[in-house]
Each structure stands twice: as structure tokens, then as C-alpha cells.
Coordinates of N, CA and C in Angstrom, one line a residue:
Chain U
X15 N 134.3 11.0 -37.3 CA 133.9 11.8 -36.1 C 133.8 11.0 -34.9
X16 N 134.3 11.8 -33.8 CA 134.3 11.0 -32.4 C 132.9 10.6 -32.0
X17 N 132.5 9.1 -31.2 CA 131.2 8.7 -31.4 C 131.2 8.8 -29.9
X18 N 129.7 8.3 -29.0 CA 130.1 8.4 -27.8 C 130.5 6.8 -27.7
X19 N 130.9 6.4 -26.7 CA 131.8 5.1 -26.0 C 131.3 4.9 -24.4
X20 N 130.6 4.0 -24.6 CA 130.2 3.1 -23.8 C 131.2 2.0 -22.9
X21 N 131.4 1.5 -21.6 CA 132.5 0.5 -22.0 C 131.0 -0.7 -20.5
X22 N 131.8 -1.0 -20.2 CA 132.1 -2.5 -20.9 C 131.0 -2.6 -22.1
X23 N 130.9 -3.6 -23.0 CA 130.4 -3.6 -24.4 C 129.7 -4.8 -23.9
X24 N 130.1 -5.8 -22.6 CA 129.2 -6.9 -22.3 C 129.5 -7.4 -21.0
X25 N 128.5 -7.3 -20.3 CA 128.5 -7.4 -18.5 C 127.9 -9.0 -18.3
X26 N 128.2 -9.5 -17.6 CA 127.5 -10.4 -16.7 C 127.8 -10.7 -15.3
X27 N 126.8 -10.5 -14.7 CA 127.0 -10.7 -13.3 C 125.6 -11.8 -12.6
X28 N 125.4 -11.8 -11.5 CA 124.8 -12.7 -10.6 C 123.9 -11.8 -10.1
X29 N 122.7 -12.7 -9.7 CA 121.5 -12.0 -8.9 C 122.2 -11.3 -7.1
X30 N 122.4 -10.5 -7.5 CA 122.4 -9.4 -6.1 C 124.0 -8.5 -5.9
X31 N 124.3 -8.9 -7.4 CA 125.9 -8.7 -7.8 C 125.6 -6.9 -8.0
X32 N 126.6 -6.3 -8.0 CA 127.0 -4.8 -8.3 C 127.6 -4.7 -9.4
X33 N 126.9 -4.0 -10.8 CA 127.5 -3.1 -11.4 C 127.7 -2.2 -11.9
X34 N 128.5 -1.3 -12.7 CA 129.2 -0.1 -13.1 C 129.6 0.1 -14.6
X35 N 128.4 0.9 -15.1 CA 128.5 1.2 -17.1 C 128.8 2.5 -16.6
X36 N 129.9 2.6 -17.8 CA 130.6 4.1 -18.1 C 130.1 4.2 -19.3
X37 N 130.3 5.7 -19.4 CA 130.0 6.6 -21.0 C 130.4 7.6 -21.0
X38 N 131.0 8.0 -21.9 CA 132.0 8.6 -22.4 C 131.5 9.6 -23.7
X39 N 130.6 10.6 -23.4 CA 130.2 11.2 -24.5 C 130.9 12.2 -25.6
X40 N 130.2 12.4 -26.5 CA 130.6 13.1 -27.9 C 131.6 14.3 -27.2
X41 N 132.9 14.6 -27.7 CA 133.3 16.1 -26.9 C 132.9 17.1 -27.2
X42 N 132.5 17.9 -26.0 CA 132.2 19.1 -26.0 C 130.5 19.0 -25.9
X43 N 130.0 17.4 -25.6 CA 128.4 17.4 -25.4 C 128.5 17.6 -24.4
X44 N 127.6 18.4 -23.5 CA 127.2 19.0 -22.2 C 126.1 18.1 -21.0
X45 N 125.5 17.0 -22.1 CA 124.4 16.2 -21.6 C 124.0 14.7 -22.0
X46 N 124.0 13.6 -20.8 CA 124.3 12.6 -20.8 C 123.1 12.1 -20.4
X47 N 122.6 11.1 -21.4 CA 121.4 10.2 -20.8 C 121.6 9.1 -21.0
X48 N 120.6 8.2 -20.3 CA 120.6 6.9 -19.8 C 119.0 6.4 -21.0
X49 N 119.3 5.3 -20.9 CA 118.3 4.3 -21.5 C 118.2 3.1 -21.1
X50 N 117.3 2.2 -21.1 CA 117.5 0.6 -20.9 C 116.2 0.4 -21.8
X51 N 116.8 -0.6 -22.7 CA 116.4 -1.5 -23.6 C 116.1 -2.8 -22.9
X52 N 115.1 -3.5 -23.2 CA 114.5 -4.4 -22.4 C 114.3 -5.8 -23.8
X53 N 114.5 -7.0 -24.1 CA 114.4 -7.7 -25.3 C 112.9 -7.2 -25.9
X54 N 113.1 -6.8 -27.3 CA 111.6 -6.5 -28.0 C 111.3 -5.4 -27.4
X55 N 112.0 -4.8 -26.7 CA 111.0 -3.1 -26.4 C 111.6 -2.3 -27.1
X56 N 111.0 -1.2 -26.8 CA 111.8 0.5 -27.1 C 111.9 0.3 -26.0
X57 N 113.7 1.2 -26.3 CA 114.2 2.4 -24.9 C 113.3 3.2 -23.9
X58 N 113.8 2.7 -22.7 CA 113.1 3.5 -21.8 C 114.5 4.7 -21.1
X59 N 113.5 5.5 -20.8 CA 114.5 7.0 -20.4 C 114.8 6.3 -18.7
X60 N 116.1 6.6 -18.5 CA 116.2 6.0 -17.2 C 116.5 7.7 -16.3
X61 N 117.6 8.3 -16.7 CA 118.1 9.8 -15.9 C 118.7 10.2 -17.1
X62 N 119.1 11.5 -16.9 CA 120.0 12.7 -17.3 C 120.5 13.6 -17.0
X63 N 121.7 14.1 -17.4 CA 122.8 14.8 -16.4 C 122.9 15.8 -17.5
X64 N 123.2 17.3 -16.8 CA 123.4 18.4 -17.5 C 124.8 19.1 -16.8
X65 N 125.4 19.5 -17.6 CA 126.8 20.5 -16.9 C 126.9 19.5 -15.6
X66 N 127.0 18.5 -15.0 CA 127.2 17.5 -14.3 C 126.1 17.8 -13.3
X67 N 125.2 17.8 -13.4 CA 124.0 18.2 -12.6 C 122.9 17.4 -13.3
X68 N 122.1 16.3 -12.3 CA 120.9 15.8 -12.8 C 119.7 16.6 -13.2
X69 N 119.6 16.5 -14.2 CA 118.0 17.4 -15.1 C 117.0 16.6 -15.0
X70 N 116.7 15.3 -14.9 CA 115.5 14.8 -15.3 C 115.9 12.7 -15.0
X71 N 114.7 12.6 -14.6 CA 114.5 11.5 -13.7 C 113.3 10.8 -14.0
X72 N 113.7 9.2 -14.9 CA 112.9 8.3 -15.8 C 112.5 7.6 -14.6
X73 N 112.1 6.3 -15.1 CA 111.9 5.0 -14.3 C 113.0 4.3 -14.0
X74 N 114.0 4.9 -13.1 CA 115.0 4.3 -12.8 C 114.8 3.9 -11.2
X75 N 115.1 2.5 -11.0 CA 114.7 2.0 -10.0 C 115.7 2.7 -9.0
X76 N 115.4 2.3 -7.2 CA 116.2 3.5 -6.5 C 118.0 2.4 -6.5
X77 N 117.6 1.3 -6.8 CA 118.4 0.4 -6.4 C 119.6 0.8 -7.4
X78 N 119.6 1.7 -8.4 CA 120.6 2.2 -9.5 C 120.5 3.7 -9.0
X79 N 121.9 4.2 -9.6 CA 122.7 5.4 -9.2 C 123.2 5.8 -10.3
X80 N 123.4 7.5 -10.8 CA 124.3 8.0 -11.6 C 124.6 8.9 -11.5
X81 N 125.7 9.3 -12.3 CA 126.2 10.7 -11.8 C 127.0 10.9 -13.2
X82 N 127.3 12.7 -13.6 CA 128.4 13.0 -14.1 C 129.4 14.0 -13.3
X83 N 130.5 13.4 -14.1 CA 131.7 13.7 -13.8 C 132.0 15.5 -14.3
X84 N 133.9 15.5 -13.7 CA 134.0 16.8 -14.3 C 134.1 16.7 -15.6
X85 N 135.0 15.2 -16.3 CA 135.1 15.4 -17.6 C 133.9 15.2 -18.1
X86 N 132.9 15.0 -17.9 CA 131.6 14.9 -18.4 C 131.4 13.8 -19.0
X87 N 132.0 12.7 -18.3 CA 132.1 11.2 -18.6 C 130.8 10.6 -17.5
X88 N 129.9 10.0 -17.5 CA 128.6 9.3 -16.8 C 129.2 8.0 -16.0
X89 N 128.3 7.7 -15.2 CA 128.6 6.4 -14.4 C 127.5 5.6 -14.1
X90 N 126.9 4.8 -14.3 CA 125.7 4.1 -14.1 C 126.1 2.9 -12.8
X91 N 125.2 3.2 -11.5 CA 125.8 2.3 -10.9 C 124.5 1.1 -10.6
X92 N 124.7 0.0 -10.1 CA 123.8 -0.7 -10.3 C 124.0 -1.8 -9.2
X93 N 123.0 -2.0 -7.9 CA 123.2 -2.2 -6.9 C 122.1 -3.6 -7.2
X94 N 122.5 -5.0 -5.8 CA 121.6 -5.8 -5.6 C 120.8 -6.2 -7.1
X95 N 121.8 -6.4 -8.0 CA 120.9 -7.0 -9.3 C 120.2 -8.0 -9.0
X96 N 118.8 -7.7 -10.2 CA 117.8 -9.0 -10.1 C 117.7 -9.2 -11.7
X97 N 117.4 -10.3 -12.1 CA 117.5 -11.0 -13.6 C 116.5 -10.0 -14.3
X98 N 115.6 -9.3 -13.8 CA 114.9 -8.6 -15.1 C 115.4 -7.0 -15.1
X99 N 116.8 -7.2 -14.5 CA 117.4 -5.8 -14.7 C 118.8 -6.4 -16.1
X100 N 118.3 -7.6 -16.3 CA 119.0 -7.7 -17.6 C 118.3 -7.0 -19.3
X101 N 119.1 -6.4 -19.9 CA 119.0 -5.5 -20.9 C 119.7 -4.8 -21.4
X102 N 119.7 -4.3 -22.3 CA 120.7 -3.0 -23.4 C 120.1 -2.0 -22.4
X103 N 121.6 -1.7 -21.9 CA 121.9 -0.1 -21.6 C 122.4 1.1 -22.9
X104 N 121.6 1.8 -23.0 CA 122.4 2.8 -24.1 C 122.3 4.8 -23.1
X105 N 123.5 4.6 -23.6 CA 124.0 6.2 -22.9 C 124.3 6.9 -24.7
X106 N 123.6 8.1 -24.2 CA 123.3 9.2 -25.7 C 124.2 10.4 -24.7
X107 N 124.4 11.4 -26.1 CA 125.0 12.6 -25.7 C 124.5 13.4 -26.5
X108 N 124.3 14.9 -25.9 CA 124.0 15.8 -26.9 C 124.7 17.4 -26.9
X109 N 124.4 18.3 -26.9 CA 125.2 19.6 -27.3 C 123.6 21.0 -27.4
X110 N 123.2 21.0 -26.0 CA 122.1 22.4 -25.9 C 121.8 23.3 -26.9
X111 N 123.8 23.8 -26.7 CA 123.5 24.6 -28.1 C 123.8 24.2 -29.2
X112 N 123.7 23.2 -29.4 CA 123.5 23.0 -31.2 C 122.7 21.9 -31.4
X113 N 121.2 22.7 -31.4 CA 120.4 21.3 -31.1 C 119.7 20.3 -30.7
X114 N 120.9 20.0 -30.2 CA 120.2 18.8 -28.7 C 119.6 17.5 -29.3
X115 N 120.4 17.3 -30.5 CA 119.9 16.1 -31.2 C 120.7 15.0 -30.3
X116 N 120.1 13.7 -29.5 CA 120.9 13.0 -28.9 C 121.7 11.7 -30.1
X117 N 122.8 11.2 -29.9 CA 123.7 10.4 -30.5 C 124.6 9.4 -29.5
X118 N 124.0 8.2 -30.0 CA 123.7 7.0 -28.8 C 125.2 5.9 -29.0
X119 N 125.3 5.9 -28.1 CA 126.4 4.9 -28.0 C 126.1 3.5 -28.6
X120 N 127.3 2.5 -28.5 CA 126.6 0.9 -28.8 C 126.1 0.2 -28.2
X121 N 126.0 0.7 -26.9 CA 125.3 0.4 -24.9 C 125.9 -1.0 -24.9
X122 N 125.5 -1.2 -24.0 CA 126.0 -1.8 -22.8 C 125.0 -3.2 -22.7
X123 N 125.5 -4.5 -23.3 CA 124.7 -5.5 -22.7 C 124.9 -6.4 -21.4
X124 N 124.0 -6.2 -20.4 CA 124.1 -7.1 -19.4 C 122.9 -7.7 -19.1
X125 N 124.0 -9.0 -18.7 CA 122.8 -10.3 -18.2 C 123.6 -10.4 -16.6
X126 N 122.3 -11.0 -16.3 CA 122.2 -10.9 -14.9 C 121.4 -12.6 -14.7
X127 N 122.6 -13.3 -14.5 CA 122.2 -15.1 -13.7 C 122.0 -15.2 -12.5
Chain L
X25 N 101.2 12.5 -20.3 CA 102.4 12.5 -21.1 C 102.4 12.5 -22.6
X26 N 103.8 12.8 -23.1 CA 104.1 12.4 -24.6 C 104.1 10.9 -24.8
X27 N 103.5 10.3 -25.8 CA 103.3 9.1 -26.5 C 103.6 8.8 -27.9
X28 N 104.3 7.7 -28.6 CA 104.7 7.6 -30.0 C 104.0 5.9 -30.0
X29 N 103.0 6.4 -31.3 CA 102.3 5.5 -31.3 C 102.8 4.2 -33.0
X30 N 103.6 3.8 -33.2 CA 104.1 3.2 -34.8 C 103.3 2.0 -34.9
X31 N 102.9 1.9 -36.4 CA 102.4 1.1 -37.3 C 102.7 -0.4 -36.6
X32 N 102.2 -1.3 -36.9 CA 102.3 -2.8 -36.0 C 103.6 -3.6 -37.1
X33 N 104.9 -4.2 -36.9 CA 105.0 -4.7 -37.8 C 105.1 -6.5 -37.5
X34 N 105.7 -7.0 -37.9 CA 106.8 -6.7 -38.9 C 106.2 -6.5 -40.2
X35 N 107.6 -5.8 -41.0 CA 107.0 -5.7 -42.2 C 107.9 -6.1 -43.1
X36 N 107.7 -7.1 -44.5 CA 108.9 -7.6 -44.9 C 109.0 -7.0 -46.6
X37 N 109.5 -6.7 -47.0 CA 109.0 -6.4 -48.4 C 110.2 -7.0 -49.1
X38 N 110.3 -6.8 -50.6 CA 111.2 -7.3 -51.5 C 111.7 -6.2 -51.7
X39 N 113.0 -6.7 -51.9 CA 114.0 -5.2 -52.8 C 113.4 -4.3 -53.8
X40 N 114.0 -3.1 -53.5 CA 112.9 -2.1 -54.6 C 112.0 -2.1 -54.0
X41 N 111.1 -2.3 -53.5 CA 109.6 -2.0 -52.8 C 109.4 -0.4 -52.2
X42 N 108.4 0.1 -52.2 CA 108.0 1.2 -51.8 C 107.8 0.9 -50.2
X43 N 108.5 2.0 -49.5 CA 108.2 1.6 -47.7 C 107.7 2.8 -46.9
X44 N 106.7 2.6 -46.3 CA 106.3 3.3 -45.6 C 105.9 3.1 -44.0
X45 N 106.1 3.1 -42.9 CA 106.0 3.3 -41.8 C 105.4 4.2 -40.8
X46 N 103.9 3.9 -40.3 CA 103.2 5.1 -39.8 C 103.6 5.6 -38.5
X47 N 103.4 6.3 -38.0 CA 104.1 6.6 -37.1 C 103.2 8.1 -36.2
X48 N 102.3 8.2 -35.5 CA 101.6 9.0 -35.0 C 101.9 9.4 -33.3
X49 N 101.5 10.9 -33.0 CA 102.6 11.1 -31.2 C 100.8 12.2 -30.7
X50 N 101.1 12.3 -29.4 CA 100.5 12.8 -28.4 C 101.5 13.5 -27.8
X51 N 101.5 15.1 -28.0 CA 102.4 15.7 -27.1 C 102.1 17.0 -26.9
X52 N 102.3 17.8 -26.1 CA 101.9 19.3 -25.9 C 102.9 19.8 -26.6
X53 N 101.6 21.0 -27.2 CA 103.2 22.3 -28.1 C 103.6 21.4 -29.1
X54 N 104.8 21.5 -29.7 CA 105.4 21.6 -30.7 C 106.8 20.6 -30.2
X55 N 106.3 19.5 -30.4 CA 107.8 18.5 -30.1 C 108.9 18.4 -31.4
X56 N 110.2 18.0 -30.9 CA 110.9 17.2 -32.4 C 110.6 16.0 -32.3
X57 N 110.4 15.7 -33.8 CA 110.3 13.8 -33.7 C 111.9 14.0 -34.7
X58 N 111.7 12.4 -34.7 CA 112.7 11.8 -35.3 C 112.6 10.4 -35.7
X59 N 113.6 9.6 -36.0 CA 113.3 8.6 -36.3 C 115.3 7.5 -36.4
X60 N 115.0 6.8 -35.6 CA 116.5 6.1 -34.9 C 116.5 5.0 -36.0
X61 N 117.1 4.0 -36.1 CA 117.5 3.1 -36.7 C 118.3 1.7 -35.7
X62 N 118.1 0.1 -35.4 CA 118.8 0.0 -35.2 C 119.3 -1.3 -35.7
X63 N 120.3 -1.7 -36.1 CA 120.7 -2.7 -36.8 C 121.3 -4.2 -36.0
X64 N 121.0 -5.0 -36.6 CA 120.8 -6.3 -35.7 C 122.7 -6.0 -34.6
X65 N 122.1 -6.0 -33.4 CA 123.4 -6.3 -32.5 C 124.1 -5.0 -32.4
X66 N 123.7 -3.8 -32.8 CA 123.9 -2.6 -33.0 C 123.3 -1.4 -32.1
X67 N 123.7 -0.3 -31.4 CA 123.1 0.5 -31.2 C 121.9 1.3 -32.1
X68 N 121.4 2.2 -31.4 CA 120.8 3.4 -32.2 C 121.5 4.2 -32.9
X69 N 120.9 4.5 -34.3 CA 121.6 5.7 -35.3 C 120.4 6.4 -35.7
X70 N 121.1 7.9 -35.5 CA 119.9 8.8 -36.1 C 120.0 8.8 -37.9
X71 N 118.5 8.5 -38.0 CA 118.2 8.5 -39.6 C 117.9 9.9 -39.8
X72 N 116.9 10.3 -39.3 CA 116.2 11.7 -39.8 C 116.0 12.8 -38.5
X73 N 115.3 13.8 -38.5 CA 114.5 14.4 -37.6 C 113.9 15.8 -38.6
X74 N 113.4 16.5 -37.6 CA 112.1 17.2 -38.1 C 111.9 18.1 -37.0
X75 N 112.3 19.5 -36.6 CA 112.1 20.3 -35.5 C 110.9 21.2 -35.6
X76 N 110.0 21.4 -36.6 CA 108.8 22.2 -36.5 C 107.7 21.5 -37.2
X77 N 106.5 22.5 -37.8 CA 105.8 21.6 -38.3 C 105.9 21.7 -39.7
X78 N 105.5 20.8 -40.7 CA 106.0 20.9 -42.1 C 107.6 21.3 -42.9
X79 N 108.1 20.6 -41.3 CA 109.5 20.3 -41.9 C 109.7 18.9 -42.5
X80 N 110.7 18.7 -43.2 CA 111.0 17.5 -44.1 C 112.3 17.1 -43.3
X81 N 112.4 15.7 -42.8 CA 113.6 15.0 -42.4 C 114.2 14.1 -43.8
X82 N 114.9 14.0 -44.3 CA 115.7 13.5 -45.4 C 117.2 13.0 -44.9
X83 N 117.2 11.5 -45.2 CA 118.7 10.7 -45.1 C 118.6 9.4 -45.7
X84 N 119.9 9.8 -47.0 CA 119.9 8.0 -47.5 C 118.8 6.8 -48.1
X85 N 117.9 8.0 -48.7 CA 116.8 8.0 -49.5 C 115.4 8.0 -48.9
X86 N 115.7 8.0 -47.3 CA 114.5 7.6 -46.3 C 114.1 9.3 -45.9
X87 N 112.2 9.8 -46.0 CA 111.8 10.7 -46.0 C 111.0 10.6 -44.8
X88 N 110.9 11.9 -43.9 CA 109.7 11.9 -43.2 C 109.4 13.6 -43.1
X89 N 107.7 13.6 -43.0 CA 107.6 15.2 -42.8 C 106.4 15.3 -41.7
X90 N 107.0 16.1 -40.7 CA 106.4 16.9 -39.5 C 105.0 16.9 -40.0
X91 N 103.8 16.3 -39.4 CA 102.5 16.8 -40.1 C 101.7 17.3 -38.6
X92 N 101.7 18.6 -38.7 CA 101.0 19.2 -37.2 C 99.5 18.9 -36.8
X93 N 99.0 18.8 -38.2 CA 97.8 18.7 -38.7 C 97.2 17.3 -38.0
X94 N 97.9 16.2 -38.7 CA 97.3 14.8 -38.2 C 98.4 14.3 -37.2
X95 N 98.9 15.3 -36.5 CA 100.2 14.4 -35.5 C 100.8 13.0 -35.8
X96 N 101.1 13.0 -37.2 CA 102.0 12.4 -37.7 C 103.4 12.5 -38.3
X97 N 104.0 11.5 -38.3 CA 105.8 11.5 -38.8 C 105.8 10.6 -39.3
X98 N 105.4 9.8 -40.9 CA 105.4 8.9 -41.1 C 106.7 9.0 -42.2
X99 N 107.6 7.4 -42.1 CA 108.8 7.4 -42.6 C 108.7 6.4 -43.9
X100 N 109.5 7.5 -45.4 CA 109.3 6.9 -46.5 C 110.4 6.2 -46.9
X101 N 110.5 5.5 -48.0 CA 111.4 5.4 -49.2 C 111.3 4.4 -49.8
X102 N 111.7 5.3 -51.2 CA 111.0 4.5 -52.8 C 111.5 3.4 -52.9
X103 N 112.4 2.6 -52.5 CA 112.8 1.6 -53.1 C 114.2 1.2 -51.8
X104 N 113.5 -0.2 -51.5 CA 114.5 -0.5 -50.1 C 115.8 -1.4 -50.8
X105 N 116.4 -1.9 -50.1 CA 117.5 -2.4 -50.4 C 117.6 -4.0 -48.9
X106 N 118.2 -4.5 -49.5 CA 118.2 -5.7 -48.4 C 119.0 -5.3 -47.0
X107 N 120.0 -4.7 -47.3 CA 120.7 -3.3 -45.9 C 120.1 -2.7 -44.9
X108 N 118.7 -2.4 -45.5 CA 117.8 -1.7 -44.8 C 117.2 -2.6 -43.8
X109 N 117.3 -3.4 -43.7 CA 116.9 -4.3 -43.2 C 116.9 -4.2 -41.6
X110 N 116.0 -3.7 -40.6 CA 116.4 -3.3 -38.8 C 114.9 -2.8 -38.5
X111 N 115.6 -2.5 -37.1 CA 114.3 -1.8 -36.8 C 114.7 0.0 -36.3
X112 N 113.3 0.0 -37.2 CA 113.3 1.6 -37.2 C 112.4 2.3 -36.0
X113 N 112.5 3.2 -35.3 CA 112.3 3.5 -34.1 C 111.8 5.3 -34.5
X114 N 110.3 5.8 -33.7 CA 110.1 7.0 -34.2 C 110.2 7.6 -33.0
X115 N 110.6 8.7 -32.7 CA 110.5 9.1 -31.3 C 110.8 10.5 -31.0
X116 N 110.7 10.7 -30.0 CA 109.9 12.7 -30.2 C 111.0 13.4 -28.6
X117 N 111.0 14.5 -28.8 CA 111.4 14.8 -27.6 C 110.3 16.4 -27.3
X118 N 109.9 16.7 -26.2 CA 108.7 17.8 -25.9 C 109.4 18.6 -25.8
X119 N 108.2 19.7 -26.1 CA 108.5 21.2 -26.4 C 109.0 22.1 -24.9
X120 N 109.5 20.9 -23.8 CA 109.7 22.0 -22.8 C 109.3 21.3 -21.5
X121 N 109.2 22.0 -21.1 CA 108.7 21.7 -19.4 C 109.9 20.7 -18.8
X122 N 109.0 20.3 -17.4 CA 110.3 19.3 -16.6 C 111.0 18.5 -17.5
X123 N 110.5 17.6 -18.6 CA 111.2 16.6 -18.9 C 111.9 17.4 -19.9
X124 N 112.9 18.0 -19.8 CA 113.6 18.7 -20.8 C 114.8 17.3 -21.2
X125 N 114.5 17.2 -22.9 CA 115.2 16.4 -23.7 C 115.2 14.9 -24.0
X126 N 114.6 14.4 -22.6 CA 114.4 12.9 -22.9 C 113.8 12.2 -24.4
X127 N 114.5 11.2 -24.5 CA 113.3 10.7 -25.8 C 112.4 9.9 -25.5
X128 N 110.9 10.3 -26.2 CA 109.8 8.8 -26.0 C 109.8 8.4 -26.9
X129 N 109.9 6.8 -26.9 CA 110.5 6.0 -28.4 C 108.5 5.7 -28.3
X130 N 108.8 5.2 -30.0 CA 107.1 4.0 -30.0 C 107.9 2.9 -30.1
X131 N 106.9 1.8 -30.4 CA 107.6 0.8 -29.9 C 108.3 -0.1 -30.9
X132 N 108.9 0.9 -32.1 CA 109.6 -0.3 -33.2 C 108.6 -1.1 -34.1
X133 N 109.4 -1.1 -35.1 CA 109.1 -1.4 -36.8 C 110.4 -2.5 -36.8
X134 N 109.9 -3.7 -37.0 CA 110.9 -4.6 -37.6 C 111.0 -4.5 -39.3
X135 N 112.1 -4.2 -40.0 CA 111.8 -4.8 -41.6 C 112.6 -5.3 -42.0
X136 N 112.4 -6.2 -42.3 CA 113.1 -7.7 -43.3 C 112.7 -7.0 -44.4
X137 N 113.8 -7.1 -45.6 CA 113.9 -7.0 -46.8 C 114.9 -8.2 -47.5
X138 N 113.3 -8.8 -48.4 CA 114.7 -9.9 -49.3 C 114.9 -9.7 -50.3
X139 N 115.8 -10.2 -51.1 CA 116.4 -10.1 -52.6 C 115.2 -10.6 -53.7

């Protein structure tokens, strides 16, 4: 079965560098969230996007952006990095009507020198 | 807010061993819990979940059941295997309101299993 996809699979960039995680959810999921994994924590909820419309707003600093698309593919953007914005990014997908059980990608590791 | 509160680990047992992981939440109404899986260098995978109360989540020998009673979701199974080996993650999503769907994780069960 089609899984969601995440890309890049491993980022590194510089303190005050710009970047951009795609996801690519389950087809026919309607709803895209964000996570950031921090070393040794649980996932923290960052945003979520419904029928390409934001539903719900985590602790996501202002300095990060997202959005979905028409194909209902996500964009995580990520402005002026600082080193403790290094961590597992994971982007989940789900399906309203059937459920709404989320099903997470392989996220996204970035470090930030 | 909703809260997921799990057992301290690590926890390491020997193959075959009986496993249990506590797992207790704080949430208004009638949340689903669940319970993630994640393996070294690996995303999250759903193991179980549980959408009301005194439902039974069941996968791959690993049990948990909705208890409305003691707001618990504690995760079983009779006999581990060295595979099993990750961290298991319990986590809930609320019955509603603004935060529609997000998940609150607790904060992870490491288990080492040896031969």
C-alpha cells in the first residue's frame, strides 16, 4: 500500500540558512500534519492542513511556514535557522472519513551547523 | 489540555517475557488513544488504537484496552521477541473542539529485548 513520502530523507544546512520539507500524503488523504521530534522526546504537533486550508496551529515558531497544495502535497518552510531547530520532522496523513487514524511518514532529518 | 502520561522506562526484558507498559491521559470527553511504534532510525508505525471506552486495540500479539474508568491504555504482550525491540509511544487525539485531530504523544517507552 502507498505510504506517505516525505523528501528530502536528510537536510543539513547552517545557522540562518532556509529550508523546505515536502510530504506527499497517503492518496485520497484529505489532511496533512506536521510534527517535530526533538533527540529523546515525543513528537510535538507543529500545524495542520485540511482540504488545503489550515485547521489547527501547534508550537510552531513564526519563523516556519506551511501550506497545502492542490494536489494535497504539504510544504514546510523554514526561515533564518538556529541549531535547536535541529530534529526529526515527521509529516502524517489521514482520511476524515475513514477514521482519521494519522499514518506518518519516515520524516525528515535535519541538522542545522 | 490533553496529556499522555507513560510508565518511566527503559525497560529491558529477555525474550519470552511478559510486557506491559502503563500508559495513563487527561482529556475531556471521550478521546482515541493509540499506541505508535518507533524503530531505531525509523519513523512512526501504528501498532494499535482504541476509539471508545472498553474497546480492545489488538496487533502482532501486542494488546491494549480503552479503560474510561482509570483513564488508562496500557500496552500488553505475552511474550516479546528481540524485534520488538523500540520505542513505543501512547498517544490520544480529543474528542473535538479547536484542536481537531492533532496527536499528544507521552513521552516514550524505550525496550531492549535480549536473547
Amino acid at each position: 500500500a502507498a505510504g506517505v513520502i516525505q523528501s528530502p530523507r536528510h537536510l543539513i544546512k547552517e545557522k540562518r540558512e532556509t529550508a523546505t520539507l515536502k510530504c506527499y500524503p497517503i492518496p485520497r488523504h484529505d489532511t496533512v500534519y506536521w510534527y517535530q521530534q526533538g533527540p529523546g522526546q515525543d513528537p510535538q504537533f507543529l500545524i495542520s492542513f485540511y482540504e488545503k486550508m489550515q485547521s489547527d496551529k501547534g508550537s510552531i515558531p513564526d519563523r516556519f511556514s506551511a501550506q497545502q497544495f492542490s494536489d494535497y502535497h504539504s510544504e514546510l518552510n523554514m526561515s533564518s535557522l538556529e541549531l535547536g531547530d535541529s530534529a526529526l520532522y515527521f509529516c502524517a496523513s489521514s482520511s476524515r472519513g475513514r477514521g482519521d487514524t494519522q499514518y506518518f511518514g519516515p520524516g525528515t532529518r535535519l541538522t542545522v551547523l | 489540555g490533553d496529556s499522555v502520561t507513560q510508565m518511566e522506562g527503559p525497560v529491558t526484558l529477555s525474550e519470552e517475557a511478559f510486557l506491559t507498559i502503563n500508559c495513563t491521559y487527561t482529556a475531556t470527553g471521550y478521546p482515541s488513544l493509540f499506541w505508535y511504534v518507533q524503530y531505531p532510525g525509523e519513523g512512526l508505525q501504528l501498532l494499535l488504537k482504541a476509539t471508545k471506552a472498553d474497546d480492545k486495540g489488538s496487533n502482532k500479539g501486542f494488546e491494549a484496552t480503552y479503560r474510561k474508568e482509570t483513564t488508562s491504555f496500557h500496552l500488553e504482550k505475552g511474550s516479546v521477541q528481540v524485534s520488538d525491540s523500540a520505542v513505543y509511544f501512547c498517544a490520544l487525539v480529543g474528542a473535538g473542539g479547536t484542536s481537531y485531530g492533532k496527536l499528544t504523544f507521552g513521552q516514550g517507552t524505550i525496550l531492549t529485548v535480549h536473547p
